Amino acid sequence: MHRSQARNFTLAAAFVVVMLFLQGAALAQYKVTNLVANKAGHSTNLPDAHLVNAWGLTFGPGSPFWVSDNVTGLSTLYKADGSKVPLEVAIPTASGRGTGSPTGIVFNGSNDFKVSKDGASAPALFIFATLDGTLSGWNPGVDPTHAIKAADQSAHGVVYTGLAIASDLNWVYGADAANNKVDVYDGQFNLIFTFNDSTIPEGFTPYGIQVINKKVYVTFASPANVAGGFVDVFDEFGGSKHRLISNGVLNQPWGIAISPANFGKFSNSLLITNNLPNGTINAFDPATGQFRGKLRDRTNKVITINQIWGITFGGGAPNDGNTNQLFFTAGPNNYENGLFGVIEAVK
């Protein structure tokens, strides 16, 4: 082989190696770990039969994750590795009979949102919304295993599918999917005002809701499961509405989170989950709403988590995981099962 031929061969081989490396880097995106499921053989930990249609997801500073189990009417607790905490909290119904239907859940670190029972009164550490239009709060000093009903809009046909909290104002926001509005409560659980978006196409109503950096993000979905969806951004007073995302890849959007700077390809992105039809996670530019892509696995296949609901990044403590770990809940198989897991960027 001539020297020039050998040189060309070496350059070609180096080019192939570089291309393979770049291809591998492009494919190496995210991995999913199912931490807990309600059925055996579907997660890294022992099954939890009470984890059915796992919906809302939150945690307090250093606390485990609190999950709203919509079908069983409970909130179950798990550490970041999926190990179960031996506490279950029952969520009440509007009537006080039967099984509760918790959806959204938030942590409250203030002295507001007091709940009372049998002469005991204390601020609710965790607040729950339900499909039958109630808000309830839990404090172990009031009742260690039951949330206490604090607001009830069931007489007005309210269906709360999501809940958010503005910690600077001590207000909570309930997404009322049945009446196309967001209800706002003050720190005494008084309903103080409502807001909506009158320009949203007919048939789409508030579904998911989250307060991030003093902005209220609201997803809109169709109760009739019509394809599509919208994302609006409001100020904390329900004003300054901005339509961020319209339809496109959205389909029954619910979960909302903004990724940190060390979350791989989709760092510093607005993440929105599609609950239906197959449970994908979409990444957008937080400022413009421009679509950046869907989370994919190591083989470049779009990650699908059947009927995914909530997403939240960890808090940086052993109980609540790393700040670049994306924890999620889901209700697979038409909400008959439950799942709690984590998504991590891979190199």
Short mmCIF file of C-alpha atoms in Angstrom, two decimals:
data_model
loop_
_atom_site.label_atom_id
_atom_site.label_comp_id
_atom_site.label_asym_id
_atom_site.label_seq_id
_atom_site.Cartn_x
_atom_site.Cartn_y
_atom_site.Cartn_z
CA MET A 1 0.00 0.00 0.00
CA HIS A 2 1.33 3.42 -0.97
CA ARG A 3 1.86 6.01 1.73
CA SER A 4 -0.97 8.18 0.32
CA GLN A 5 -3.31 5.19 0.28
CA ALA A 6 -2.44 4.34 3.87
CA ARG A 7 -3.07 7.93 4.89
CA ASN A 8 -6.45 7.96 3.15
CA PHE A 9 -7.36 4.66 4.81
CA THR A 10 -6.44 6.04 8.24
CA LEU A 11 -8.52 9.17 7.66
CA ALA A 12 -11.48 7.11 6.50
CA ALA A 13 -11.26 4.86 9.53
CA ALA A 14 -11.06 7.85 11.83
CA PHE A 15 -14.12 9.36 10.12
CA VAL A 16 -16.09 6.15 10.68
CA VAL A 17 -15.12 6.09 14.35
CA VAL A 18 -16.17 9.72 14.79
CA MET A 19 -19.50 9.11 13.03
CA LEU A 20 -20.20 6.07 15.17
CA PHE A 21 -19.39 8.08 18.27
CA LEU A 22 -21.68 10.91 17.22
CA GLN A 23 -24.44 8.47 16.35
CA GLY A 24 -24.08 6.82 19.74
CA ALA A 25 -24.15 10.19 21.44
CA ALA A 26 -27.34 11.08 19.58
CA LEU A 27 -28.98 7.84 20.63
CA ALA A 28 -27.87 8.06 24.25
CA GLN A 29 -30.67 10.16 25.66
CA TYR A 30 -32.77 8.89 28.57
CA LYS A 31 -33.51 5.75 30.52
CA VAL A 32 -36.70 4.88 32.40
CA THR A 33 -36.77 2.93 35.66
CA ASN A 34 -40.09 1.70 36.98
CA LEU A 35 -39.63 1.96 40.74
CA VAL A 36 -43.02 0.80 42.03
CA ALA A 37 -46.08 -0.72 40.37
CA ASN A 38 -49.29 -2.23 41.65
CA LYS A 39 -48.57 -5.51 39.88
CA ALA A 40 -45.65 -7.87 40.46
CA GLY A 41 -42.91 -8.03 37.86
CA HIS A 42 -43.28 -4.48 36.57
CA SER A 43 -40.87 -2.57 38.83
CA THR A 44 -37.61 -2.78 40.75
CA ASN A 45 -39.39 -2.83 44.12
CA LEU A 46 -42.12 -4.99 45.57
CA PRO A 47 -45.58 -4.18 44.22
CA ASP A 48 -47.95 -1.92 46.11
CA ALA A 49 -51.58 -2.88 45.51
CA HIS A 50 -52.75 0.57 46.63
CA LEU A 51 -50.82 2.35 43.87
CA VAL A 52 -53.66 2.45 41.32
CA ASN A 53 -53.98 5.27 38.80
CA ALA A 54 -51.09 7.15 40.39
CA TRP A 55 -51.91 10.76 39.51
CA GLY A 56 -50.56 13.74 41.44
CA LEU A 57 -46.95 13.81 42.67
CA THR A 58 -45.12 16.13 45.06
CA PHE A 59 -42.75 16.31 48.03
CA GLY A 60 -41.72 18.70 50.78
CA PRO A 61 -38.16 19.70 51.69
CA GLY A 62 -36.35 16.43 52.36
CA SER A 63 -39.57 14.41 52.43
CA PRO A 64 -40.41 11.29 50.44
CA PHE A 65 -42.64 11.56 47.39
CA TRP A 66 -46.36 11.75 48.02
CA VAL A 67 -48.51 10.14 45.32
CA SER A 68 -52.25 10.53 44.80
CA ASP A 69 -53.74 7.09 44.19
CA ASN A 70 -56.91 8.07 42.39
CA VAL A 71 -58.66 4.69 42.34
CA THR A 72 -57.91 3.58 45.90
CA GLY A 73 -58.50 7.02 47.45
CA LEU A 74 -55.14 7.11 49.19
CA SER A 75 -51.86 8.92 49.18
CA THR A 76 -48.91 6.53 49.38
CA LEU A 77 -45.33 7.58 50.06
CA TYR A 78 -42.08 6.43 48.44
CA LYS A 79 -38.43 7.33 48.71
CA ALA A 80 -36.38 8.16 45.63
CA ASP A 81 -35.28 4.53 45.28
CA GLY A 82 -38.91 3.38 45.32
CA SER A 83 -38.88 1.96 48.83
CA LYS A 84 -42.24 2.46 50.48
CA VAL A 85 -42.73 4.60 53.57
CA PRO A 86 -45.10 2.91 56.04
CA LEU A 87 -47.73 5.65 55.96
CA GLU A 88 -50.92 5.81 53.93
CA VAL A 89 -53.30 8.75 54.08
CA ALA A 90 -56.98 8.37 53.16
CA ILE A 91 -58.52 11.20 51.13
CA PRO A 92 -62.18 11.99 51.90
CA THR A 93 -65.10 12.24 49.51
CA ALA A 94 -67.47 15.17 49.34
CA SER A 95 -70.21 13.11 50.99
CA GLY A 96 -67.94 11.56 53.60
CA ARG A 97 -68.84 8.10 52.33
CA GLY A 98 -67.03 5.77 49.95
CA THR A 99 -63.58 6.04 48.40
CA GLY A 100 -61.94 9.36 47.63
CA SER A 101 -60.68 10.35 44.19
CA PRO A 102 -57.48 12.40 44.66
CA THR A 103 -55.85 14.01 41.63
CA GLY A 104 -53.51 16.95 42.16
CA ILE A 105 -51.46 17.34 45.33
CA VAL A 106 -49.24 20.15 46.64
CA PHE A 107 -46.93 20.74 49.59
CA ASN A 108 -47.64 23.70 51.87
CA GLY A 109 -44.83 25.11 53.99
CA SER A 110 -46.74 28.08 55.38
CA ASN A 111 -48.84 28.56 58.51
CA ASP A 112 -51.98 28.96 56.38
CA PHE A 113 -54.39 26.32 55.09
CA LYS A 114 -55.32 25.11 58.56
CA VAL A 115 -57.42 21.97 58.97
CA SER A 116 -59.28 20.99 62.14
CA LYS A 117 -60.75 17.91 63.77
CA ASP A 118 -61.86 17.09 67.32
CA GLY A 119 -60.41 20.29 68.73
CA ALA A 120 -57.04 19.95 67.00
CA SER A 121 -56.02 22.46 64.34
CA ALA A 122 -52.82 22.86 62.31
CA PRO A 123 -51.64 23.93 58.84
CA ALA A 124 -52.05 21.26 56.18
CA LEU A 125 -48.65 20.06 55.07
CA PHE A 126 -50.11 18.43 51.98
CA ILE A 127 -53.27 19.51 50.17
CA PHE A 128 -55.28 17.29 47.82
CA ALA A 129 -57.83 18.00 45.09
CA THR A 130 -60.45 15.44 44.06
CA LEU A 131 -62.68 14.59 41.13
CA ASP A 132 -65.76 15.30 43.24
CA GLY A 133 -64.76 18.92 43.76
CA THR A 134 -63.10 18.99 47.17
CA LEU A 135 -59.88 20.17 48.71
CA SER A 136 -58.55 18.41 51.78
CA GLY A 137 -55.45 18.82 53.91
CA TRP A 138 -53.24 16.58 56.03
CA ASN A 139 -51.35 17.31 59.19
CA PRO A 140 -50.21 14.42 61.44
CA GLY A 141 -51.13 16.36 64.57
CA VAL A 142 -54.75 16.60 63.44
CA ASP A 143 -55.16 13.09 62.03
CA PRO A 144 -52.12 10.95 61.16
CA THR A 145 -53.87 8.76 58.56
CA HIS A 146 -56.68 10.90 57.13
CA ALA A 147 -56.80 14.16 55.21
CA ILE A 148 -59.48 16.57 56.44
CA LYS A 149 -61.96 18.08 54.00
CA ALA A 150 -61.47 21.85 53.89
CA ALA A 151 -63.41 23.03 50.80
CA ASP A 152 -66.30 21.48 48.91
CA GLN A 153 -67.62 22.60 45.53
CA SER A 154 -69.37 19.33 44.71
CA ALA A 155 -72.80 21.01 44.75
CA HIS A 156 -71.66 23.03 41.73
CA GLY A 157 -70.49 19.99 39.77
CA VAL A 158 -66.84 20.87 40.10
CA VAL A 159 -64.26 18.30 38.94
CA TYR A 160 -60.73 19.11 40.02
CA THR A 161 -58.21 17.37 37.78
CA GLY A 162 -55.18 19.35 38.94
CA LEU A 163 -53.87 21.48 41.79
CA ALA A 164 -51.08 24.05 42.13
CA ILE A 165 -49.82 26.38 44.85
CA ALA A 166 -48.36 29.89 44.81
CA SER A 167 -46.18 29.83 47.90
CA ASP A 168 -45.51 33.57 47.81
CA LEU A 169 -49.25 34.36 48.04
CA ASN A 170 -50.38 31.23 49.88
CA TRP A 171 -53.05 30.57 47.27
CA VAL A 172 -53.97 27.27 45.67
CA TYR A 173 -55.36 26.80 42.19
CA GLY A 174 -57.77 24.02 41.22
CA ALA A 175 -58.24 23.09 37.56
CA ASP A 176 -62.00 22.52 37.13
CA ALA A 177 -62.33 20.41 34.00
CA ALA A 178 -66.12 20.22 34.24
CA ASN A 179 -66.77 23.97 34.24
CA ASN A 180 -63.89 25.29 32.14
CA LYS A 181 -62.24 27.41 34.82
CA VAL A 182 -59.51 27.62 37.42
CA ASP A 183 -60.65 28.15 41.02
CA VAL A 184 -58.38 30.16 43.30
CA TYR A 185 -58.44 29.69 47.09
CA ASP A 186 -56.78 31.81 49.75
CA GLY A 187 -54.92 30.51 52.79
CA GLN A 188 -58.17 29.97 54.69
CA PHE A 189 -59.60 27.77 51.93
CA ASN A 190 -61.96 30.54 50.78
CA LEU A 191 -62.77 30.53 47.07
CA ILE A 192 -61.74 34.09 46.17
CA PHE A 193 -61.99 34.17 42.36
CA THR A 194 -61.88 32.13 39.17
CA PHE A 195 -60.30 32.65 35.77
CA ASN A 196 -60.24 30.97 32.38
CA ASP A 197 -59.33 31.49 28.74
CA SER A 198 -62.38 32.35 26.66
CA THR A 199 -60.38 31.96 23.44
CA ILE A 200 -59.70 28.26 23.93
CA PRO A 201 -61.67 26.25 21.33
CA GLU A 202 -64.93 24.77 22.54
CA GLY A 203 -64.55 21.34 24.08
CA PHE A 204 -61.17 21.99 25.73
CA THR A 205 -61.01 22.74 29.45
CA PRO A 206 -58.32 23.20 32.15
CA TYR A 207 -56.70 19.87 32.95
CA GLY A 208 -53.23 20.16 34.50
CA ILE A 209 -51.83 23.15 36.38
CA GLN A 210 -48.51 24.16 37.89
CA VAL A 211 -47.00 27.34 39.34
CA ILE A 212 -43.38 27.82 38.26
CA ASN A 213 -41.40 30.99 38.98
CA LYS A 214 -44.61 32.90 39.83
CA LYS A 215 -46.22 31.92 36.54
CA VAL A 216 -49.33 29.74 36.38
CA TYR A 217 -49.07 27.14 33.62
CA VAL A 218 -52.41 25.58 32.62
CA THR A 219 -52.87 22.71 30.19
CA PHE A 220 -56.16 22.36 28.33
CA ALA A 221 -57.50 19.01 27.17
CA SER A 222 -60.73 17.55 25.83
CA PRO A 223 -62.90 15.59 28.31
CA ALA A 224 -64.19 13.74 25.24
CA ASN A 225 -60.62 12.70 24.38
CA VAL A 226 -60.51 14.76 21.19
CA ALA A 227 -56.92 14.93 19.97
CA GLY A 228 -54.93 18.07 20.66
CA GLY A 229 -54.35 20.41 23.56
CA PHE A 230 -53.14 23.82 24.64
CA VAL A 231 -50.84 25.40 27.21
CA ASP A 232 -51.46 28.89 28.60
CA VAL A 233 -49.33 30.93 30.97
CA PHE A 234 -50.98 33.37 33.40
CA ASP A 235 -49.71 35.54 36.20
CA GLU A 236 -50.64 34.45 39.73
CA PHE A 237 -53.73 36.68 39.63
CA GLY A 238 -55.12 34.96 36.55
CA GLY A 239 -54.17 37.81 34.22
CA SER A 240 -51.54 38.51 31.55
CA LYS A 241 -52.62 35.40 29.67
CA HIS A 242 -50.20 34.12 27.06
CA ARG A 243 -50.93 31.21 24.73
CA LEU A 244 -47.65 29.31 24.74
CA ILE A 245 -48.49 26.11 22.85
CA SER A 246 -51.39 25.20 20.56
CA ASN A 247 -52.08 21.62 19.49
CA GLY A 248 -49.13 20.23 17.50
CA VAL A 249 -47.79 17.23 19.41
CA LEU A 250 -50.06 17.81 22.42
CA ASN A 251 -52.69 15.22 23.27
CA GLN A 252 -54.44 15.25 26.66
CA PRO A 253 -51.54 17.23 28.21
CA TRP A 254 -51.31 17.17 32.00
CA GLY A 255 -47.87 16.99 33.67
CA ILE A 256 -45.71 20.13 33.68
CA ALA A 257 -42.07 20.67 34.67
CA ILE A 258 -39.06 22.75 33.66
CA SER A 259 -35.81 20.82 33.40
CA PRO A 260 -32.51 21.90 34.97
CA ALA A 261 -29.32 22.64 33.05
CA ASN A 262 -27.99 19.08 33.51
CA PHE A 263 -30.85 17.05 32.06
CA GLY A 264 -29.11 16.01 28.87
CA LYS A 265 -30.45 16.92 25.43
CA PHE A 266 -33.54 18.62 26.80
CA SER A 267 -31.93 20.70 29.51
CA ASN A 268 -33.64 24.01 30.30
CA SER A 269 -36.83 22.86 28.58
CA LEU A 270 -40.51 22.99 29.41
CA LEU A 271 -41.67 19.37 29.65
CA ILE A 272 -45.33 18.47 29.08
CA THR A 273 -46.74 14.95 29.35
CA ASN A 274 -49.34 13.55 26.96
CA ASN A 275 -51.63 11.37 29.07
CA LEU A 276 -53.14 9.81 25.93
CA PRO A 277 -52.89 7.91 23.67
CA ASN A 278 -49.58 6.33 24.67
CA GLY A 279 -47.90 8.58 27.23
CA THR A 280 -45.07 10.65 25.76
CA ILE A 281 -43.07 13.54 27.21
CA ASN A 282 -42.66 16.58 24.98
CA ALA A 283 -39.95 19.23 25.31
CA PHE A 284 -40.52 22.88 24.39
CA ASP A 285 -38.68 26.17 24.56
CA PRO A 286 -40.00 27.71 27.81
CA ALA A 287 -40.05 31.22 26.33
CA THR A 288 -41.45 30.64 22.85
CA GLY A 289 -43.22 27.29 23.10
CA GLN A 290 -41.26 25.98 20.11
CA PHE A 291 -41.25 22.18 20.03
CA ARG A 292 -37.81 20.69 20.69
CA GLY A 293 -38.60 16.99 20.56
CA LYS A 294 -39.85 14.01 22.51
CA LEU A 295 -37.80 12.20 25.14
CA ARG A 296 -36.20 9.11 23.58
CA ASP A 297 -34.33 6.11 24.90
CA ARG A 298 -30.86 4.79 24.08
CA THR A 299 -32.11 3.23 20.83
CA ASN A 300 -33.66 6.52 19.70
CA LYS A 301 -37.15 5.17 20.31
CA VAL A 302 -39.68 7.62 21.72
CA ILE A 303 -40.25 6.90 25.41
CA THR A 304 -43.85 5.93 26.09
CA ILE A 305 -45.24 5.56 29.60
CA ASN A 306 -48.81 4.38 29.29
CA GLN A 307 -51.16 7.10 30.57
CA ILE A 308 -48.51 9.14 32.32
CA TRP A 309 -49.70 11.85 34.72
CA GLY A 310 -47.38 13.84 36.97
CA ILE A 311 -43.73 14.75 36.51
CA THR A 312 -41.40 16.51 38.92
CA PHE A 313 -37.66 16.81 39.34
CA GLY A 314 -36.09 15.66 42.60
CA GLY A 315 -35.26 17.99 45.45
CA GLY A 316 -31.63 17.01 46.04
CA ALA A 317 -32.10 15.03 49.26
CA PRO A 318 -31.88 11.25 49.78
CA ASN A 319 -35.66 10.92 50.10
CA ASP A 320 -36.57 12.99 47.05
CA GLY A 321 -33.76 12.24 44.61
CA ASN A 322 -31.33 14.26 42.52
CA THR A 323 -32.42 17.53 41.01
CA ASN A 324 -31.84 16.18 37.49
CA GLN A 325 -33.91 13.03 38.02
CA LEU A 326 -37.41 13.29 36.56
CA PHE A 327 -39.90 11.34 38.66
CA PHE A 328 -43.29 10.40 37.24
CA THR A 329 -46.63 8.78 37.98
CA ALA A 330 -48.94 6.92 35.63
CA GLY A 331 -52.18 4.95 35.44
CA PRO A 332 -51.51 2.28 32.81
CA ASN A 333 -54.12 0.03 31.23
CA ASN A 334 -56.93 2.58 31.15
CA TYR A 335 -56.13 3.73 34.70
CA GLU A 336 -56.61 0.27 36.18
CA ASN A 337 -52.96 -0.01 37.24
CA GLY A 338 -50.40 2.30 38.77
CA LEU A 339 -46.75 3.23 38.33
CA PHE A 340 -44.14 5.42 40.02
CA GLY A 341 -40.78 5.77 38.33
CA VAL A 342 -37.84 7.92 37.32
CA ILE A 343 -36.24 9.13 34.09
CA GLU A 344 -32.55 9.99 33.87
CA ALA A 345 -30.32 11.37 31.15
CA VAL A 346 -27.67 8.90 29.98
CA LYS A 347 -24.32 9.62 28.35
#
